[in-house]
Backbone atoms as SQL, in Angstrom:
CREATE TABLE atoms (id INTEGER PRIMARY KEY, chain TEXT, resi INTEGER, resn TEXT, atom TEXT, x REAL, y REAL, z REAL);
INSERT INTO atoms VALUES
  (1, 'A', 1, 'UNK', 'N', -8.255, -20.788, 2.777),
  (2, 'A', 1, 'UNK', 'CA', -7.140, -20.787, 3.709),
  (3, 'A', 1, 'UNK', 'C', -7.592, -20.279, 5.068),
  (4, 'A', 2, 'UNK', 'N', -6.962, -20.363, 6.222),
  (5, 'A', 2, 'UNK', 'CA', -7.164, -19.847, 7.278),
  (6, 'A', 2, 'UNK', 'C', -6.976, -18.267, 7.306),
  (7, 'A', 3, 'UNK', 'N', -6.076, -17.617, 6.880),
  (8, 'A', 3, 'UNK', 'CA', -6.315, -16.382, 6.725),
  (9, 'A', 3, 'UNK', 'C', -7.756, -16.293, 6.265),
  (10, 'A', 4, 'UNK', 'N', -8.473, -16.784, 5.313),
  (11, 'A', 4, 'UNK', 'CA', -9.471, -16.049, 4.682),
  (12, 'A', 4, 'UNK', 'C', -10.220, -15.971, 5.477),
  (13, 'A', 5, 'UNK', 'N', -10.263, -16.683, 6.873),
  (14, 'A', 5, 'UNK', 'CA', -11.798, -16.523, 7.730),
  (15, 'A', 5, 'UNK', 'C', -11.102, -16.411, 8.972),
  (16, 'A', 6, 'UNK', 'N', -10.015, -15.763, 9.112),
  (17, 'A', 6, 'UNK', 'CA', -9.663, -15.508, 10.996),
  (18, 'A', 6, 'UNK', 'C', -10.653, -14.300, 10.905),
  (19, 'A', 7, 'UNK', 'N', -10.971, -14.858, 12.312),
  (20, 'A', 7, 'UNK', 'CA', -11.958, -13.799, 13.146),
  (21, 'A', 7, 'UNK', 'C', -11.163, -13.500, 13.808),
  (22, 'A', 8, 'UNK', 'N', -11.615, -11.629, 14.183),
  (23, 'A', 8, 'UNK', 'CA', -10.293, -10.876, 15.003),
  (24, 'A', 8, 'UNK', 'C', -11.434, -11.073, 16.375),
  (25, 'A', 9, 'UNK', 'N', -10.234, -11.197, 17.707),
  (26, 'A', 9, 'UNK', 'CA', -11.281, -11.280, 18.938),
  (27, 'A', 9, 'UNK', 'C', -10.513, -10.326, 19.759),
  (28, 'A', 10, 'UNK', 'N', -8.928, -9.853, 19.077),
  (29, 'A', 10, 'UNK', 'CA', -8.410, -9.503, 20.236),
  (30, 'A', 10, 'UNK', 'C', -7.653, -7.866, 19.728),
  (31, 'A', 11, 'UNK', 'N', -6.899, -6.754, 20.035),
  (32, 'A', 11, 'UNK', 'CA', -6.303, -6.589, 19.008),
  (33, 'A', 11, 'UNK', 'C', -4.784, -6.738, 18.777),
  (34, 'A', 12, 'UNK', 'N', -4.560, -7.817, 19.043),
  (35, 'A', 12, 'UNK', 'CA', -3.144, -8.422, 18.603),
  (36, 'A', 12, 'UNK', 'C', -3.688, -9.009, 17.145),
  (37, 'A', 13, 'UNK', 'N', -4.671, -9.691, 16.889),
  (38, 'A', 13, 'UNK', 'CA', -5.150, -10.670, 16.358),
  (39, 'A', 13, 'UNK', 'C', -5.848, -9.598, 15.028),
  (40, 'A', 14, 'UNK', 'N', -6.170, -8.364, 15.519),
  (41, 'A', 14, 'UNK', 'CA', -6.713, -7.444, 14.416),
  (42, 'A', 14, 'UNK', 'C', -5.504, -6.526, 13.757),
  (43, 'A', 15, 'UNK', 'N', -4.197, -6.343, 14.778),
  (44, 'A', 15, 'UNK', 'CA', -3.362, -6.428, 14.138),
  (45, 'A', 15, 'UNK', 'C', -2.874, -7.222, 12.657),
  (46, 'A', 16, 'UNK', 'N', -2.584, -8.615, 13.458),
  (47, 'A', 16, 'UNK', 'CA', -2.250, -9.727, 12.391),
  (48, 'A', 16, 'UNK', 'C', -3.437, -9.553, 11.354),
  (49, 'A', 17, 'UNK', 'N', -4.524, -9.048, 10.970),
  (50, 'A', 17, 'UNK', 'CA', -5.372, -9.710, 9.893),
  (51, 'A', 17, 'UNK', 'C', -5.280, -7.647, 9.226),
  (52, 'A', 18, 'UNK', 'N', -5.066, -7.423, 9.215),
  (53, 'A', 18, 'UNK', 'CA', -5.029, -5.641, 9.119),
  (54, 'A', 18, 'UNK', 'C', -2.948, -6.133, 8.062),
  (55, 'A', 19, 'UNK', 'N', -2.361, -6.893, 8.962),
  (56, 'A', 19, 'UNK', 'CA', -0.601, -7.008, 8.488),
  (57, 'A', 19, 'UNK', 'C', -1.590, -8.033, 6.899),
  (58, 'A', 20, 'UNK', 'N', -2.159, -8.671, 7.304),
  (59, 'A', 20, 'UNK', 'CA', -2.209, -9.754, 6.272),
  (60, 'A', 20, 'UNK', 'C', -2.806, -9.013, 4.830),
  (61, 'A', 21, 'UNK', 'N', -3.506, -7.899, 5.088),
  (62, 'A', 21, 'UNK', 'CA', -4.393, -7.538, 4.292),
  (63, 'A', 21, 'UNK', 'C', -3.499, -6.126, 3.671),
  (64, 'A', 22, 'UNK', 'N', -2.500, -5.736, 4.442),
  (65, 'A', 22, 'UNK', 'CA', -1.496, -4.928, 3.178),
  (66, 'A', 22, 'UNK', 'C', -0.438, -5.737, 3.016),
  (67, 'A', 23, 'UNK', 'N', -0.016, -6.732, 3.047),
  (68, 'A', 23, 'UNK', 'CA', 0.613, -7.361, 2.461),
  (69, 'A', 23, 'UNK', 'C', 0.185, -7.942, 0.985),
  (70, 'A', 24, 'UNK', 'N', -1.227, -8.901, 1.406),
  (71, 'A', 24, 'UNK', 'CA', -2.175, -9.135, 0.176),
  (72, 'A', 24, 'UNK', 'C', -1.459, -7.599, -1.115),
  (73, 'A', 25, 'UNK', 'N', -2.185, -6.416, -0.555),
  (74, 'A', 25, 'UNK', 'CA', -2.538, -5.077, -1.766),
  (75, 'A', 25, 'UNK', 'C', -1.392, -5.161, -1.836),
  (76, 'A', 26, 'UNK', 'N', 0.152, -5.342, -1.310),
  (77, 'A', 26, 'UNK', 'CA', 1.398, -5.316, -2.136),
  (78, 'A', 26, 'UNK', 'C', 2.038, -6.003, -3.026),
  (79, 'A', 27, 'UNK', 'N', 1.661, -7.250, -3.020),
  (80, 'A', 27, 'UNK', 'CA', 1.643, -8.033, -3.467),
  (81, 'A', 27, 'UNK', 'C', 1.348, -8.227, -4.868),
  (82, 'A', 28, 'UNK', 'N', -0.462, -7.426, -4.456),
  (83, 'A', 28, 'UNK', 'CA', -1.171, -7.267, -5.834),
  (84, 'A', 28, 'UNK', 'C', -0.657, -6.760, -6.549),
  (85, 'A', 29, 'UNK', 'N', -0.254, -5.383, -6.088),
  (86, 'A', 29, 'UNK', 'CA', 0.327, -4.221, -6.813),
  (87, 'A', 29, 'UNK', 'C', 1.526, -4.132, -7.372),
  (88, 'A', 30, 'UNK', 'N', 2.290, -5.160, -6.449),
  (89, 'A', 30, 'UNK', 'CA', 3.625, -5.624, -7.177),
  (90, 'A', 30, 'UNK', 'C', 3.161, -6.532, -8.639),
  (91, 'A', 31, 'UNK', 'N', 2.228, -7.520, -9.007),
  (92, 'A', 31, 'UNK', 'CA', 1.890, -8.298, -9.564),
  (93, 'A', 31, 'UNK', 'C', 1.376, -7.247, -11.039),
  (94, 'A', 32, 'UNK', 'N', 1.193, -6.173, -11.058),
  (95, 'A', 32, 'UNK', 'CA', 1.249, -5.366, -11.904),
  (96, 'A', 32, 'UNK', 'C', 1.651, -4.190, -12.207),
  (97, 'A', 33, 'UNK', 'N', 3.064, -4.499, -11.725),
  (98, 'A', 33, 'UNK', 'CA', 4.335, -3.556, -12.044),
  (99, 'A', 33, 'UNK', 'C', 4.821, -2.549, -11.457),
  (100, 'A', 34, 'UNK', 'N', 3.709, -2.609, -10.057),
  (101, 'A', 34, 'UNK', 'CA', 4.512, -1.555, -9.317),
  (102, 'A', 34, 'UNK', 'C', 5.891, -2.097, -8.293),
  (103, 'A', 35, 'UNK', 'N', 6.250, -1.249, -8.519),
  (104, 'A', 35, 'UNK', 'CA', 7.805, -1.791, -7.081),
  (105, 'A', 35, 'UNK', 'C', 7.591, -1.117, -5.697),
  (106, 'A', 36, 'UNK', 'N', 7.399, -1.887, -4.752),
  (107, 'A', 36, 'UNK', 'CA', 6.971, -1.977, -3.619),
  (108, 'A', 36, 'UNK', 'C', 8.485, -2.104, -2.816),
  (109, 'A', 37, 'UNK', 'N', 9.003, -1.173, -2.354),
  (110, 'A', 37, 'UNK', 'CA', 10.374, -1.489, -1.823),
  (111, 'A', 37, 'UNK', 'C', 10.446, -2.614, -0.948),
  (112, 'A', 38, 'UNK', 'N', 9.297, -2.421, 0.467),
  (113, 'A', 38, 'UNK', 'CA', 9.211, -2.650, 1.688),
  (114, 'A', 38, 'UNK', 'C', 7.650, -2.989, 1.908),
  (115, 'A', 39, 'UNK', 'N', 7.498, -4.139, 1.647),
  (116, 'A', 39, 'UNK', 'CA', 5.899, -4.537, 1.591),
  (117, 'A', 39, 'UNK', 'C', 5.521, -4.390, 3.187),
  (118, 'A', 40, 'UNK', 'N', 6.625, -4.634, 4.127),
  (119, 'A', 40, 'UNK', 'CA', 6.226, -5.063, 5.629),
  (120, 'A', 40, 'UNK', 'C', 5.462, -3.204, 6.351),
  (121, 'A', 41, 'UNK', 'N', 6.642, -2.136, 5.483),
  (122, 'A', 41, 'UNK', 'CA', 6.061, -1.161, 5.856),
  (123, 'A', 41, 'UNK', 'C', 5.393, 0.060, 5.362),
  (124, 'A', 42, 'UNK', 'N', 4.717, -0.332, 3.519),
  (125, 'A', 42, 'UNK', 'CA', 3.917, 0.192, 3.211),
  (126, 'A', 42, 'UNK', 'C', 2.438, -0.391, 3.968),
  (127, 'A', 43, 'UNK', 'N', 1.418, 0.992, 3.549),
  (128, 'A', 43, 'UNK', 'CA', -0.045, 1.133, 4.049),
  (129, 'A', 43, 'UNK', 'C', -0.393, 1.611, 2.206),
  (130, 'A', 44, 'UNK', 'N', -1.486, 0.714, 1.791),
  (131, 'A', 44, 'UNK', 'CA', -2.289, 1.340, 0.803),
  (132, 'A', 44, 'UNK', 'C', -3.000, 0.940, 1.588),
  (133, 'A', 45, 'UNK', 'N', -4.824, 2.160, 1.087),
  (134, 'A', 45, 'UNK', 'CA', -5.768, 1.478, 1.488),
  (135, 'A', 45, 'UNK', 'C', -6.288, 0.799, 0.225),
  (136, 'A', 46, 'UNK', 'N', -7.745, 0.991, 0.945),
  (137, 'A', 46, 'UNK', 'CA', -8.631, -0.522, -0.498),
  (138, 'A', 46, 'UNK', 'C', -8.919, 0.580, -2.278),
  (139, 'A', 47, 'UNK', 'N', -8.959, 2.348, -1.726),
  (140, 'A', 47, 'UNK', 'CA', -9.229, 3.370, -2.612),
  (141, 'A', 47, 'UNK', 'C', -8.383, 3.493, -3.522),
  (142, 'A', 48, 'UNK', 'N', -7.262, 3.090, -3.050),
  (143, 'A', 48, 'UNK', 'CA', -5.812, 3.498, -3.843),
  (144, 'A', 48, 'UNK', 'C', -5.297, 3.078, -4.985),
  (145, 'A', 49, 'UNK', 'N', -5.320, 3.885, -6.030),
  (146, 'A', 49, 'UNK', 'CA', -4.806, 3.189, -7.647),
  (147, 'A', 49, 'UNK', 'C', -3.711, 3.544, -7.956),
  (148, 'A', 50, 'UNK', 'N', -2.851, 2.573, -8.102),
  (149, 'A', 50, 'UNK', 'CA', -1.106, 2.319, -9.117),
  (150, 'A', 50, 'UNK', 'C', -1.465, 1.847, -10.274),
  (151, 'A', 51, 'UNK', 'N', -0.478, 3.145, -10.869),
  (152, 'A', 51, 'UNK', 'CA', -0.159, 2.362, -12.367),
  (153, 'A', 51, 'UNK', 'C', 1.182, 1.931, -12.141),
  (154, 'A', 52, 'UNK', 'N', 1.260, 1.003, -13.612),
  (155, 'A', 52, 'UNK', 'CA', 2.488, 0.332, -13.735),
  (156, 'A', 52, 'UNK', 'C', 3.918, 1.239, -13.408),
  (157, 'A', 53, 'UNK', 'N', 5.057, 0.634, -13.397),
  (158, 'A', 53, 'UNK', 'CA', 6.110, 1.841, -12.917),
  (159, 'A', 53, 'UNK', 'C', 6.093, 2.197, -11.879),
  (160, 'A', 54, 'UNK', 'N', 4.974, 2.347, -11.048),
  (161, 'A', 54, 'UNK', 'CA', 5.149, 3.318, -9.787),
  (162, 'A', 54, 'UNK', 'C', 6.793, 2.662, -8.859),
  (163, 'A', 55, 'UNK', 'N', 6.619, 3.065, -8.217),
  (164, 'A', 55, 'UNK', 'CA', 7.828, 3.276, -7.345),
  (165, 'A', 55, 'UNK', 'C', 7.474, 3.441, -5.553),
  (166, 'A', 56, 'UNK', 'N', 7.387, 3.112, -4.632),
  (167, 'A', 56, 'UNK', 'CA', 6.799, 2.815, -3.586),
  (168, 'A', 56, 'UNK', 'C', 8.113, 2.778, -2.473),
  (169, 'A', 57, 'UNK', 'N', 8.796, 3.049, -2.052),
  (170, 'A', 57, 'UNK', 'CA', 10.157, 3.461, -1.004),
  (171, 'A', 57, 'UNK', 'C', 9.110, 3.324, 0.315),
  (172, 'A', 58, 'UNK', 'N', 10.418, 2.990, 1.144),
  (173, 'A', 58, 'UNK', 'CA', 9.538, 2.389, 2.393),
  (174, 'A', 58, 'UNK', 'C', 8.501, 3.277, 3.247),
  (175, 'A', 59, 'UNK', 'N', 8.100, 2.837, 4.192),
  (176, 'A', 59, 'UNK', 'CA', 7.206, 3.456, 5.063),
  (177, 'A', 59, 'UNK', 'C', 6.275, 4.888, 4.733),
  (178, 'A', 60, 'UNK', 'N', 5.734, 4.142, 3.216),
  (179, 'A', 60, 'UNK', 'CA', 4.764, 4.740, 2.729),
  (180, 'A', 60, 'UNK', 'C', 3.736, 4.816, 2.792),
  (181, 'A', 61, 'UNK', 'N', 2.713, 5.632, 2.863),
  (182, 'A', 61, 'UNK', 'CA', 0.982, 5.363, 3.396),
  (183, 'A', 61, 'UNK', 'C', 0.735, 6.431, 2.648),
  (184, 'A', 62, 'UNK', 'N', -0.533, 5.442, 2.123),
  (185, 'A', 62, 'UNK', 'CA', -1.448, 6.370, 0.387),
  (186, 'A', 62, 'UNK', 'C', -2.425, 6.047, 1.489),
  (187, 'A', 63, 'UNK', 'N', -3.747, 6.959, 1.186),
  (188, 'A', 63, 'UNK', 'CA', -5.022, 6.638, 2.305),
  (189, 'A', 63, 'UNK', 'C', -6.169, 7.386, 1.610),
  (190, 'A', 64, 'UNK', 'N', -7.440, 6.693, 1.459),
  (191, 'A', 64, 'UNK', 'CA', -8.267, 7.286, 0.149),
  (192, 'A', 64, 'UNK', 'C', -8.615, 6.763, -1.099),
  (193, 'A', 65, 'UNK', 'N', -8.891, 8.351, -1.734),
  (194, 'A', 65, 'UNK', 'CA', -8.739, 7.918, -3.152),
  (195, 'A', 65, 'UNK', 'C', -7.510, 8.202, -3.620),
  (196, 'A', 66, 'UNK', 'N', -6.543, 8.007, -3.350),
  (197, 'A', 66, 'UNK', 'CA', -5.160, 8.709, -4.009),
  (198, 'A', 66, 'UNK', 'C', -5.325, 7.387, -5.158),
  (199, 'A', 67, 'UNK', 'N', -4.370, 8.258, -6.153),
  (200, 'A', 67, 'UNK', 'CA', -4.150, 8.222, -7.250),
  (201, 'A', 67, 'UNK', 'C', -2.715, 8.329, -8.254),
  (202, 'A', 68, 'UNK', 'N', -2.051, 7.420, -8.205),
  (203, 'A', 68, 'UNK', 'CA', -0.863, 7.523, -8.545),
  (204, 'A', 68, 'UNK', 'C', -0.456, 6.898, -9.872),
  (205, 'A', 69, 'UNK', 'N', -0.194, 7.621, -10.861),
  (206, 'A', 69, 'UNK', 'CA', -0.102, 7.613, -12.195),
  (207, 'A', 69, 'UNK', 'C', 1.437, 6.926, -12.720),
  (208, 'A', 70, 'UNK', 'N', 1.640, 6.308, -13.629),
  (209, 'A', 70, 'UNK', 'CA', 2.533, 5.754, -14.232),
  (210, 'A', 70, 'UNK', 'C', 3.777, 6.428, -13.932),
  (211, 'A', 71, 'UNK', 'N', 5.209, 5.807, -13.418),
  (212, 'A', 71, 'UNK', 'CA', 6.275, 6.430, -13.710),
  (213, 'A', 71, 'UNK', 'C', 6.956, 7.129, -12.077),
  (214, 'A', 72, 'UNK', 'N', 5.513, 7.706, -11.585),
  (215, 'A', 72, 'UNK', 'CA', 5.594, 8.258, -10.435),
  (216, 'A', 72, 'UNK', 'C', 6.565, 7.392, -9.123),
  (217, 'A', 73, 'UNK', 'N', 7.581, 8.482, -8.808),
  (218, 'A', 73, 'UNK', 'CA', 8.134, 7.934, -7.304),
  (219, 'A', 73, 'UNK', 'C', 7.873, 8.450, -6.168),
  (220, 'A', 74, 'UNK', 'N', 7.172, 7.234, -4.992),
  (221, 'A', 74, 'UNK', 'CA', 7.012, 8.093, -3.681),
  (222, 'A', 74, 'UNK', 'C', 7.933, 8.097, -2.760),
  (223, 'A', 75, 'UNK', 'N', 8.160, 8.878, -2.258),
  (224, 'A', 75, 'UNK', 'CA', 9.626, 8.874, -1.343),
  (225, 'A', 75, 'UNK', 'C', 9.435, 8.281, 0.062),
  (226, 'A', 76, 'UNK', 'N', 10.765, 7.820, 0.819),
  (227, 'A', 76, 'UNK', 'CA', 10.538, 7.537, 1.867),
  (228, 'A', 76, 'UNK', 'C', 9.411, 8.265, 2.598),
  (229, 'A', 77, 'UNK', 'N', 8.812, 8.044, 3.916),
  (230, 'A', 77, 'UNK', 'CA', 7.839, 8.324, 4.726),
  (231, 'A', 77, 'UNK', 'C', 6.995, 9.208, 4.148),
  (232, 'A', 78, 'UNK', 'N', 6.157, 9.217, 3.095),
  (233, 'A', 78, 'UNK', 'CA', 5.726, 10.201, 3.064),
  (234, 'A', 78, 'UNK', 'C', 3.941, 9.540, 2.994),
  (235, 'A', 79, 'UNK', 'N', 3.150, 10.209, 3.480),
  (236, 'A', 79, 'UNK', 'CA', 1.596, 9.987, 3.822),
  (237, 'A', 79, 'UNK', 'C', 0.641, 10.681, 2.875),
  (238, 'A', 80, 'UNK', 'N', 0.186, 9.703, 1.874),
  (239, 'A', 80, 'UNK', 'CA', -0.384, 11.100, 0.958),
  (240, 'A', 80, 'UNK', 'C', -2.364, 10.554, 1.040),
  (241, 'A', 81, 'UNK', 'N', -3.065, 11.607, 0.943),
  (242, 'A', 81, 'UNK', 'CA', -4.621, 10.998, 1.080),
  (243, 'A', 81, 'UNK', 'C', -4.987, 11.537, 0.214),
  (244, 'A', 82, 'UNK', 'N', -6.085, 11.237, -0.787),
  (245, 'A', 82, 'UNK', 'CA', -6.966, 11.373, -1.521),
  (246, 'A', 82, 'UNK', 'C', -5.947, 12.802, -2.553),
  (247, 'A', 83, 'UNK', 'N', -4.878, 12.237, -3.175),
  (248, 'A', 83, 'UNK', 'CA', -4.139, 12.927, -3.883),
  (249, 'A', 83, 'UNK', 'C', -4.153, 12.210, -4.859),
  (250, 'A', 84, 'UNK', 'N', -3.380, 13.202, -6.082),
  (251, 'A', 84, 'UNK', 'CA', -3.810, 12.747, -7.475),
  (252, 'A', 84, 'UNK', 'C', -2.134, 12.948, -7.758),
  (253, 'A', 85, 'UNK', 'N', -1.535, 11.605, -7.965),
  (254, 'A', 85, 'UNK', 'CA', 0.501, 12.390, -8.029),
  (255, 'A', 85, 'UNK', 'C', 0.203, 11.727, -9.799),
  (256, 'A', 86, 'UNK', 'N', 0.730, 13.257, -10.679),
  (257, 'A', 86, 'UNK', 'CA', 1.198, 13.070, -12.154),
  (258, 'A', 86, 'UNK', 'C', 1.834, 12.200, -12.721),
  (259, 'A', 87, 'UNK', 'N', 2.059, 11.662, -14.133),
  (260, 'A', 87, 'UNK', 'CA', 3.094, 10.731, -14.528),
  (261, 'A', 87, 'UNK', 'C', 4.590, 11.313, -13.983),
  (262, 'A', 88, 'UNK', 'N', 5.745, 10.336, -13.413),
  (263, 'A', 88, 'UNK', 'CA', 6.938, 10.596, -13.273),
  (264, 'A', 88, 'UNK', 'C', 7.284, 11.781, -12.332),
  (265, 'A', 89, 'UNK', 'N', 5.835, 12.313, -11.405),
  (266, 'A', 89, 'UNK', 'CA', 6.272, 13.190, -10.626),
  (267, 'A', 89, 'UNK', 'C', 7.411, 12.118, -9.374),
  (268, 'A', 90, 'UNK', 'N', 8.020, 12.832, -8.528),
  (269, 'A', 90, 'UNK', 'CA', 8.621, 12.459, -7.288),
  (270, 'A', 90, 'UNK', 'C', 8.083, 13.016, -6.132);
């Protein structure tokens, strides 16, 4: 596809390929059971592991190795890095 090979030249354009590429990981992550409220304004990075269940409320940003275990809900805005959140914590 054209996404797969835009070259960024500008940064409007590194914008758009940066939007394309957490959309992709929500997607994914939706695709194995996590619920992604607001795909447009979560941030995972590439480190970041969901288990099934998770729970994802908008304008969320995991960054790292975070680590988010089955059951777990993240709340609106909240920014977590290289954290480890328990089963069914909030």
């Amino acid at each position: 596809s054209a996404e797969s090979v835009a070259g960024v030249n500008d940064r409007a354009q590194l914008a758009e390929v940066d939007r394309t590429m957490r959309l992709r990981l929500a997607r994914h992550f939706a695709r194995t059971g996590v619920t992604v409220r607001d795909p447009e304004t979560t941030y995972l990075g590439a480190d970041v592991t969901l288990a099934p269940d998770v729970v994802l409320e908008p304008n969320v940003h995991l960054r790292g190795r975070t680590r988010i275990d089955a059951g777990a809900r993240i709340d609106t805005g909240r920014v977590l890095e290289d954290v480890h959140v328990l089963p069914g914590a909030v």
